[in-house]
Coordinates of C-alpha atoms and ligand atoms in Angstrom, one line a residue:
X1 CA 91.5 110.0 167.5
X2 CA 94.3 107.6 168.2
X3 CA 93.3 107.2 171.9
X4 CA 89.7 106.1 171.2
X5 CA 88.4 102.5 171.2
X6 CA 85.0 101.0 171.3
X7 CA 84.6 101.0 175.1
X8 CA 85.9 104.5 175.5
X9 CA 83.7 105.7 172.7
X10 CA 80.7 104.2 174.5
X11 CA 81.5 106.0 177.8
X12 CA 82.2 109.2 176.0
X13 CA 78.8 109.0 174.2
X14 CA 77.1 108.5 177.6
X15 CA 78.9 111.5 179.0
X16 CA 78.0 113.6 176.0
X17 CA 74.3 112.7 176.3
X18 CA 74.3 113.4 180.0
X19 CA 75.9 116.8 179.5
X20 CA 73.5 117.7 176.6
X21 CA 70.3 116.7 178.3
X22 CA 71.0 117.2 182.1
X23 CA 74.1 119.3 182.7
X24 CA 73.8 122.1 180.1
X25 CA 70.3 123.2 181.1
X26 CA 71.4 123.9 184.7
X27 CA 75.2 124.7 184.5
X28 CA 74.9 128.5 184.3
X29 CA 72.4 128.6 187.1
X30 CA 74.7 126.4 189.3
X31 CA 77.4 129.0 188.8
X32 CA 75.1 132.0 189.4
X33 CA 73.5 130.5 192.5
X34 CA 76.8 129.0 193.8
X35 CA 74.9 125.8 194.5
X36 CA 76.5 122.4 195.0
X37 CA 75.4 120.2 191.9
X38 CA 74.0 117.5 194.1
X39 CA 71.4 116.1 191.6
X40 CA 74.0 116.0 188.8
X41 CA 76.6 114.4 191.2
X42 CA 74.1 111.6 192.2
X43 CA 73.3 111.0 188.5
X44 CA 77.0 110.8 187.7
X45 CA 77.1 108.1 190.4
X46 CA 74.3 106.2 188.6
X47 CA 76.2 106.4 185.3
X48 CA 79.3 105.0 186.8
X49 CA 81.4 108.2 186.5
X50 CA 82.3 108.3 190.2
X51 CA 84.2 105.0 190.3
X52 CA 85.5 104.7 186.7
X53 CA 88.9 103.3 187.8
X54 CA 87.8 101.8 191.1
X55 CA 88.0 98.0 191.2
X56 CA 84.7 96.2 190.3
X57 CA 84.6 94.4 193.6
X58 CA 84.2 97.8 195.3
X59 CA 81.5 99.1 193.0
X60 CA 83.7 100.7 190.4
X61 CA 83.8 100.1 186.6
X62 CA 87.4 98.7 186.7
X63 CA 87.9 101.0 183.7
X64 CA 91.1 102.6 182.4
X65 CA 92.4 106.1 183.1
X66 CA 91.8 107.3 179.5
X67 CA 88.1 106.6 179.9
X68 CA 88.1 108.8 183.0
X69 CA 89.9 111.6 181.2
X70 CA 87.3 111.5 178.4
X71 CA 84.4 111.8 180.9
X72 CA 86.1 114.7 182.8
X73 CA 86.7 116.5 179.5
X74 CA 83.0 116.2 178.5
X75 CA 81.7 117.3 181.9
X76 CA 84.1 120.3 182.0
X77 CA 82.8 121.6 178.7
X78 CA 79.6 122.5 180.5
X79 CA 80.1 122.3 184.3
X80 CA 83.7 122.5 185.5
X81 CA 82.5 122.5 189.1
X82 CA 80.9 119.1 188.7
X83 CA 84.3 117.8 187.6
X84 CA 85.8 119.6 190.7
X85 CA 83.3 117.9 193.0
X86 CA 84.1 114.5 191.4
X87 CA 87.8 115.2 191.7
X88 CA 87.7 115.8 195.4
X89 CA 85.4 112.8 195.9
X90 CA 86.8 110.2 193.6
X91 CA 90.4 111.2 193.0
X92 CA 91.6 113.0 196.2
X93 CA 89.6 111.2 199.0
X94 CA 88.7 108.1 196.9
X95 CA 92.2 107.9 195.5
X96 CA 93.7 107.7 199.0
X97 CA 91.1 105.1 200.1
X98 CA 91.7 103.0 196.9
X99 CA 95.4 103.1 197.4
X100 CA 95.7 102.8 201.2
X101 CA 92.4 101.4 202.5
X102 CA 92.1 98.0 204.1
X103 CA 89.4 95.7 202.6
X104 CA 87.0 96.7 205.4
X105 CA 87.6 100.4 204.9
X106 CA 87.0 100.0 201.1
X107 CA 83.9 98.0 201.7
X108 CA 82.5 100.7 204.1
X109 CA 83.6 103.9 202.2
X110 CA 84.9 103.2 198.7
X111 CA 82.0 101.0 197.6
X112 CA 79.2 103.5 198.5
X113 CA 81.4 106.3 197.2
X114 CA 81.6 104.6 193.8
X115 CA 77.9 104.8 193.2
X116 CA 77.3 108.2 194.9
X117 CA 75.5 106.7 197.9
X118 CA 78.0 108.7 200.0
X119 CA 80.1 111.8 199.2
X120 CA 83.7 112.2 200.2
X121 CA 86.0 115.1 200.8
X122 CA 89.7 115.4 201.5
X123 CA 91.3 117.8 204.0
X124 CA 95.0 118.5 203.8
X125 CA 95.5 122.3 203.5
X126 CA 96.0 124.4 206.6
X127 CA 96.3 128.1 207.1
X128 CA 100.1 127.7 207.3
X129 CA 100.0 126.9 203.5
X130 CA 98.8 124.2 201.2
X131 CA 102.3 122.7 200.5
X132 CA 103.8 123.8 203.7
X133 CA 103.2 120.5 205.6
X134 CA 106.1 121.1 207.9
X135 CA 104.1 123.7 209.8
X136 CA 100.7 122.0 209.8
X137 CA 99.2 121.8 213.3
X138 CA 96.3 119.4 213.1
X139 CA 97.3 116.7 215.5
X140 CA 96.1 113.1 216.2
X141 CA 97.0 111.4 219.4
X142 CA 96.2 107.8 220.3
X143 CA 94.2 107.4 223.5
X144 CA 93.3 103.8 224.1
X145 CA 91.2 102.5 221.2
X146 CA 90.6 106.0 219.8
X147 CA 92.5 108.7 218.0
X148 CA 91.8 112.2 219.4
X149 CA 92.1 114.9 216.7
X150 CA 92.5 118.6 217.3
X151 CA 93.1 121.4 214.8
X152 CA 91.6 122.6 211.5
X153 CA 91.8 122.6 207.7
X154 CA 91.0 125.4 205.3
X155 CA 89.7 125.7 201.7
X156 CA 88.2 122.1 201.7
X157 CA 85.9 121.2 198.8
X158 CA 82.6 119.3 199.2
X159 CA 82.0 120.5 202.7
X160 CA 78.4 120.1 204.1
X161 CA 77.7 117.5 201.4
X162 CA 80.4 115.1 202.3
X163 CA 79.5 112.2 204.6
X164 CA 83.1 111.3 205.3
X165 CA 86.4 113.1 205.1
X166 CA 89.9 111.8 204.5
X167 CA 92.1 114.1 206.7
X168 CA 95.8 114.5 207.2
X169 CA 97.1 115.0 210.8
X170 CA 100.5 115.1 212.5
X171 CA 101.1 111.9 214.5
X172 CA 104.7 112.5 215.6
X173 CA 106.4 115.4 217.3
X174 CA 106.7 117.1 213.9
X175 CA 106.9 116.4 210.2
X176 CA 110.5 115.6 209.2
X177 CA 111.4 118.2 206.5
X178 CA 113.6 115.6 204.6
X179 CA 111.8 112.3 204.9
X180 CA 108.3 113.8 205.2
X181 CA 107.6 111.2 207.9
X182 CA 105.3 112.2 210.7
X183 CA 101.9 112.7 209.2
X184 CA 99.1 110.1 208.9
X185 CA 95.7 109.9 207.1
X186 CA 92.4 109.3 208.9
X187 CA 88.8 108.7 207.8
X188 CA 86.3 110.9 209.8
X189 CA 82.6 110.6 209.5
X190 CA 80.9 113.9 209.2
X191 CA 78.6 113.3 212.2
X192 CA 81.4 112.6 214.6
X193 CA 81.2 114.8 217.8
X194 CA 83.9 117.4 217.8
X195 CA 83.9 117.7 214.0
X196 CA 82.7 121.1 212.7
X197 CA 82.1 122.6 209.3
X198 CA 82.1 126.4 208.5
X199 CA 79.8 128.3 206.1
X200 CA 81.1 127.9 202.5
X201 CA 83.4 130.7 201.3
X202 CA 82.2 133.0 198.5
X203 CA 84.9 132.5 195.8
X204 CA 86.0 134.0 192.4
X205 CA 85.3 130.7 190.6
X206 CA 84.3 127.0 191.1
X207 CA 81.0 128.3 192.3
X208 CA 79.0 125.4 193.8
X209 CA 82.1 123.5 195.0
X210 CA 81.2 124.3 198.6
X211 CA 84.6 125.2 199.9
X212 CA 85.4 126.1 203.5
X213 CA 87.0 125.3 206.9
X214 CA 86.7 122.1 208.9
X215 CA 87.8 121.9 212.5
X216 CA 88.3 119.3 215.2
X217 CA 87.9 119.8 218.9
X218 CA 88.7 116.7 220.8
X219 CA 87.2 114.8 217.9
X220 CA 87.4 111.0 218.8
X221 CA 87.5 108.4 216.0
X222 CA 88.0 104.6 216.2
X223 CA 91.6 103.4 216.1
X224 CA 90.8 101.5 212.9
X225 CA 90.0 104.7 211.0
X226 CA 93.8 105.3 210.5
X227 CA 94.2 105.1 206.7
X228 CA 97.4 103.6 205.5
X229 CA 100.8 103.7 207.2
X230 CA 101.3 105.5 210.5
X231 CA 103.4 108.6 209.8
X232 CA 103.7 107.8 206.1
X233 CA 100.7 109.7 204.6
X234 CA 102.7 112.4 202.9
X235 CA 104.7 109.9 200.9
X236 CA 101.5 108.1 199.9
X237 CA 99.8 111.4 199.0
X238 CA 102.7 112.4 196.8
X239 CA 101.6 109.5 194.5
X240 CA 97.9 109.5 195.1
X241 CA 97.4 113.3 194.3
X242 CA 98.9 112.6 190.9
X243 CA 95.5 111.3 189.7
X244 CA 93.8 114.6 190.7
X245 CA 96.6 116.6 189.1
X246 CA 96.3 114.5 185.9
X247 CA 92.6 115.2 185.9
X248 CA 93.2 119.0 185.7
X249 CA 94.5 118.3 182.1
X250 CA 91.2 117.1 180.7
X251 CA 89.4 119.6 182.9
X252 CA 91.4 122.5 181.4
X253 CA 90.9 121.0 178.0
X254 CA 87.1 120.8 178.3
X255 CA 86.9 124.3 179.6
X256 CA 89.2 125.7 176.8
X257 CA 87.2 123.8 174.1
X258 CA 83.9 125.2 175.4
X259 CA 85.2 128.8 175.5
X260 CA 86.8 128.5 172.1
X261 CA 83.7 127.1 170.4
X262 CA 81.6 129.9 171.9
X263 CA 84.1 132.5 170.6
X264 CA 84.3 131.0 167.2
X265 CA 80.6 130.8 166.7
X266 CA 80.2 134.4 168.0
X267 CA 82.9 135.7 165.6
X268 CA 81.0 134.0 162.7
X269 CA 77.7 135.4 163.7
X270 CA 78.6 139.0 164.8
X271 CA 78.4 141.4 161.8
X272 CA 80.0 144.8 161.5
X273 CA 80.1 146.8 158.3
X274 CA 78.4 144.0 156.4
X275 CA 80.8 141.3 157.3
X276 CA 81.3 138.9 160.2
X277 CA 84.1 139.4 162.6
X278 CA 86.0 136.2 161.6
X279 CA 86.2 137.2 157.9
X280 CA 86.7 140.9 158.5
X281 CA 89.3 141.0 161.2
X282 CA 92.6 139.2 160.9
X283 CA 93.3 139.9 164.6
X284 CA 90.2 137.8 165.5
X285 CA 91.1 135.0 163.1
X286 CA 94.6 134.8 164.5
X287 CA 93.4 134.8 168.1
X288 CA 91.2 131.8 167.3
X289 CA 94.0 130.0 165.4
X290 CA 96.3 130.4 168.4
X291 CA 93.6 129.3 170.8
X292 CA 92.9 126.2 168.7
X293 CA 96.6 125.4 168.5
X294 CA 97.0 125.6 172.3
X295 CA 94.0 123.3 172.7
X296 CA 95.4 120.7 170.3
X297 CA 98.8 120.9 172.1
X298 CA 97.1 120.3 175.4
X299 CA 95.0 117.5 174.0
X300 CA 98.2 115.7 172.8
X301 CA 99.8 116.1 176.3
X302 CA 96.6 115.0 178.1
X303 CA 96.1 111.8 176.1
X304 CA 99.7 110.8 175.8
X305 CA 100.1 111.2 179.6
X306 CA 97.0 109.1 180.3
X307 CA 98.2 106.5 177.8
X308 CA 101.5 106.3 179.8
X309 CA 99.5 105.9 183.1
X310 CA 97.4 103.2 181.4
X311 CA 100.6 101.4 180.4
X312 CA 101.5 101.2 184.1
X313 CA 104.0 104.2 184.3
X314 CA 103.8 106.2 187.6
X315 CA 103.4 109.4 185.6
X316 CA 104.3 111.5 188.7
X317 CA 105.8 114.4 186.6
X318 CA 103.2 114.1 183.9
X319 CA 100.4 114.5 186.4
X320 CA 101.9 117.7 187.7
X321 CA 102.6 119.0 184.1
X322 CA 99.0 118.4 183.2
X323 CA 97.8 120.4 186.1
X324 CA 100.1 123.3 185.2
X325 CA 99.3 123.2 181.4
X326 CA 95.6 122.6 181.9
X327 CA 95.3 125.7 184.1
X328 CA 97.5 127.8 181.7
X329 CA 95.8 126.9 178.5
X330 CA 92.2 127.1 179.8
X331 CA 92.9 130.5 181.4
X332 CA 94.5 131.8 178.2
X333 CA 91.8 130.5 175.9
X334 CA 88.9 131.7 178.2
X335 CA 90.6 135.2 178.5
X336 CA 90.9 135.5 174.7
X337 CA 87.3 134.2 174.2
X338 CA 86.0 137.1 176.5
X339 CA 88.0 139.5 174.4
X340 CA 86.5 138.2 171.1
X341 CA 83.0 138.7 172.6
X342 CA 83.8 142.2 173.6
X343 CA 81.4 143.9 176.1
X344 CA 78.9 141.0 176.1
X345 CA 81.7 138.7 177.1
X346 CA 81.8 140.3 180.5
X347 CA 78.1 139.6 181.2
X348 CA 77.6 136.6 183.3
X349 CA 74.5 135.4 181.4
X350 CA 76.5 135.2 178.2
X351 CA 78.1 132.2 179.9
X352 CA 81.7 132.6 178.7
X353 CA 83.4 134.6 181.5
X354 CA 82.7 131.8 184.1
X355 CA 85.3 129.6 182.2
X356 CA 88.0 132.2 182.9
X357 CA 87.0 132.4 186.6
X358 CA 87.1 128.7 186.9
X359 CA 90.4 128.4 185.0
X360 CA 92.0 131.0 187.3
X361 CA 91.0 128.9 190.4
X362 CA 92.4 125.8 188.6
X363 CA 95.9 127.3 188.9
X364 CA 95.6 127.2 192.7
X365 CA 92.9 124.8 194.0
X366 CA 94.5 121.5 195.0
X367 CA 98.0 122.9 194.6
X368 CA 99.5 126.1 193.1
X369 CA 101.2 125.7 189.8
X370 CA 104.3 127.3 191.3
X371 CA 104.6 124.6 194.0
X372 CA 104.0 121.9 191.3
X373 CA 106.8 123.4 189.1
X374 CA 109.1 123.1 192.1
X375 CA 108.2 119.4 192.3
X376 CA 108.8 118.9 188.6
X377 CA 112.1 120.7 189.0
X378 CA 113.1 118.3 191.7
X379 CA 112.1 115.3 189.5
X380 CA 114.2 116.7 186.5
X381 CA 117.2 117.2 188.8
X382 CA 116.9 113.7 190.2
X383 CA 116.4 112.1 186.8
X384 CA 112.9 111.0 187.6
X385 CA 111.5 112.3 184.3
Ligands
LIG401 C1 88.6 126.5 195.5 C2 89.6 125.7 196.2 C3 89.3 124.4 196.6 C4 90.3 123.7 197.4 N1 90.0 122.4 197.8 C5 90.8 121.8 198.6 C6 90.5 120.5 199.1 O1 89.5 119.9 198.8 N2 91.4 119.9 200.0 C7 92.5 120.5 200.4 O2 93.3 120.0 201.2 N3 92.9 121.7 199.9 C8 92.1 122.4 199.0 N4 92.4 123.6 198.5 C9 93.6 124.3 199.0 C10 94.7 124.3 197.9 O3 95.3 123.1 197.8 C11 95.7 125.4 198.3 O4 95.0 126.7 198.2 C12 96.9 125.4 197.5 O5 97.7 124.3 197.8 C13 97.8 126.7 197.7 O6 98.0 126.8 199.1 P1 97.7 128.1 199.9 O7 96.4 128.6 199.5 O8 97.9 127.9 201.3 O9 98.7 129.2 199.4 P2 100.2 129.5 200.0 O10 100.9 128.2 200.4 O11 100.1 130.6 201.0 O12 101.0 130.0 198.7 C14 100.7 131.3 198.1 C15 101.5 131.4 196.8 O13 102.9 131.2 197.2 C16 103.6 130.4 196.2 N5 104.1 129.2 196.8 C17 103.7 128.6 198.0 N6 104.3 127.5 198.2 C18 105.2 127.3 197.2 C19 106.2 126.3 196.9 N7 106.4 125.3 197.7 N8 106.9 126.5 195.8 C20 106.7 127.5 194.9 N9 105.8 128.5 195.2 C21 105.0 128.4 196.3 C22 102.5 130.1 195.1 O14 102.6 131.1 194.1 C23 101.2 130.2 195.9 O15 100.1 130.5 195.0 C24 91.5 124.3 197.7 C25 91.8 125.6 197.3 C26 90.8 126.3 196.5 C27 91.1 127.7 196.1

């Protein structure tokens, strides 16, 4: 492949070996038990997967973005939810810390996060709506040397397992609808008095991602836990979430490849009237051809977008396009894979239907594809693409 080099190949081989020996044997059980993949997450830290692009001085590998994409693709072929947990930790919360953190904050939080010593989560969404920041109510008020936080966030990943949360709160009268000024980011340790975590929700997919509500009741944190510019968190987040959006490309790609491989093998093995399904039924063959074509199209978009990012481009629109396309292709391929399996495709133990459930959630978790298309539309209108 044009995007491979020796270093990337090495990391991809490590990821493949990890998946084959440690992830595959437990991936279906994690989905069935809805259990956070803690052991795999810690192993991912030991292998360097949690801090691929973090600077070496803060425990990262100082690697490039394409290497990260290759790792996410491999993990997602077997356990998409492991990739989700890493996304919330390394890309959402870790990304904000890496971009906005002071050297002291990076030393305290980014460094142990890079190795998996601590787990991070990121809280932005409120019940008013994920992208409706104008009506978000969580407020932070400065009182002497402390920020006092009140309010709550919903649908937050990695709850209960996270040691620290990067949280957005209103720090002005309200968020300005035009400039988006008025919201700031804070680092909150999970054991801070006044900070509470709900029971995880039971969800359609992403089983094991431990998603739920966090709330703040007069939660006092030190003044120095403000992360980045006062009132400027939304502008910063517009850039930092790009990396999480980008990662939905290789995540969707890995899921689609896994579902396709399972369906292809099944069609070659399943015999009816003395012939396998692939050779007997043109409709099955054509389904697989279309699935394969969609996968190769997504692969081209994923690695050309990551190449752009590695060349120093901001890739704001590309990030959003990868999230949309990654969700669409994986949902389509997984849906068709279930169809090729027929009745057994609907049985959880077959292991194919979970890719469809996870792909459906990918179109919403982190940001809905419709909200992202609106942002891409804005960028097209303003010649930012
Ligand atoms: C499993 C899971 C994990 C998550 N993890 C996290 C996390 O770790 N941290 C975090 O902060 N959030 C997290 N989220 C929240 C996620 O970001 C939001 O669910 C998402 O942004 C959509 O917001 P909403 O659910 O409030 O839907 P709403 O805002 O109520 O939107 C409902 C629908 O309306 C449409 N819509 C809404 N706004 C727009 C718009 N601006 N333009 C066009 N159409 C629009 C879309 O079709 C959307 O699906 C997670 C969500 C899920 C499901």
